[in-house]
Amino acid sequence: MNSYKVTTLNDFIILKQKDFPFAKGELSSLLHHIGTAAKMVNKKISKAGLVDIIGLSGDVNIQGESQQKLDVYADEVFIGALLSSGECCGIATEENQNEIVFSDPLAENGKYVVCIDPLDGSSNIDYNVSVGTIFSIYRRITPRGEKVKNEDFLQEGSKQVAAGYIIYGSSTMLVYSTGFGVNGFTLDPSIGEFCLSHPDIKSPEDGHIYSVNEGNYLQLPQGVKSYLKYCQEEDEVSGRPYTSRYIGSLVSDFHRNLLKGGVFLYPGNVNMPEGKLRLVYECNPIAFIAMQAGGAASDGVRNILDIQPLSLHQRSPFYAGSKNMVSKIESFLVSDQPES
Ligand code: P6P
């Protein structure tokens, strides 16, 4: 008889906690609450087309983007879950100008802060395109028991304790790392559990997929234009021309490339010199996953995780995915630089 061995997210979290002799279960509790929030958001998204939650809430977020009702809902659900964990003392979220400071005495004693994009790519929801949640966990810098401060959220990406994303797609997956590899869990709606489906994810060092919004081509740096032409040239040895795949939802584009091999590009351009993606709650967590899976993530010059953030919502050019593809892009960008 086949025994269907299920390892749920919570089984896995507890199992892995045993690898940390001094762990007291704080991070485990935080991850558990993120999993619960993900299930709640997933339930809402899966019905988005059926109830009047779809469409604009009429509000505008700090990015000046009209807020989809699901953006607001997801933001509230994750904030509520992180507060109730008692392990998180504050949150930086795409939907709020400033960090959210928890004044609850239990939370104030929390060891961790969370940076989150509660629903990335939400403009795609009305068209049934997959969207995602992206999160990043740091130890606070300020003393426990005090109110969290802005500096707690402006740490280099290399200081992340854990990071991950949820992709609400054809199936809903949670992918995360605590710095010891990357594991993926698929939600089984029949039991309401995230089950280990992609253990120890490794990013292929090379790939044949590039993901970029080619509508920006004319505004792109010359080095990126040269790289795109390189991708499109015939070369049997390196398997070119590569395939262009772009969904317009960071988590979906990145996740496909992580599993199959490929590279995601959101360069700076003439209109947006720092690109579009946010360093703190989009680039850093995705970069953490990329590197933990053996891939790479760069702003075109340096490792994304080495950048010292200066503000919560700052943007960065972003290249992430298969290691050899990221370094190839960097070589095109370097050769494009005027002789110093
Ligand atoms: P563009 C979605 O709005 C998002 O923040 C990312 O998920 C996605 O990768 C990017 O923007 C798409 O931007 O300019 O190509 O539509």
XYZ file of C-alpha atoms in Angstrom, residues 26 74 109 127 186 244 326 337:
8
model
C 10.095 32.463 18.301
C -3.949 41.268 2.570
C 9.171 42.510 23.470
C -7.392 39.443 -15.032
C 2.053 23.615 -1.827
C 11.298 35.574 -23.397
C 23.218 37.402 -13.674
C 30.364 51.902 -18.740
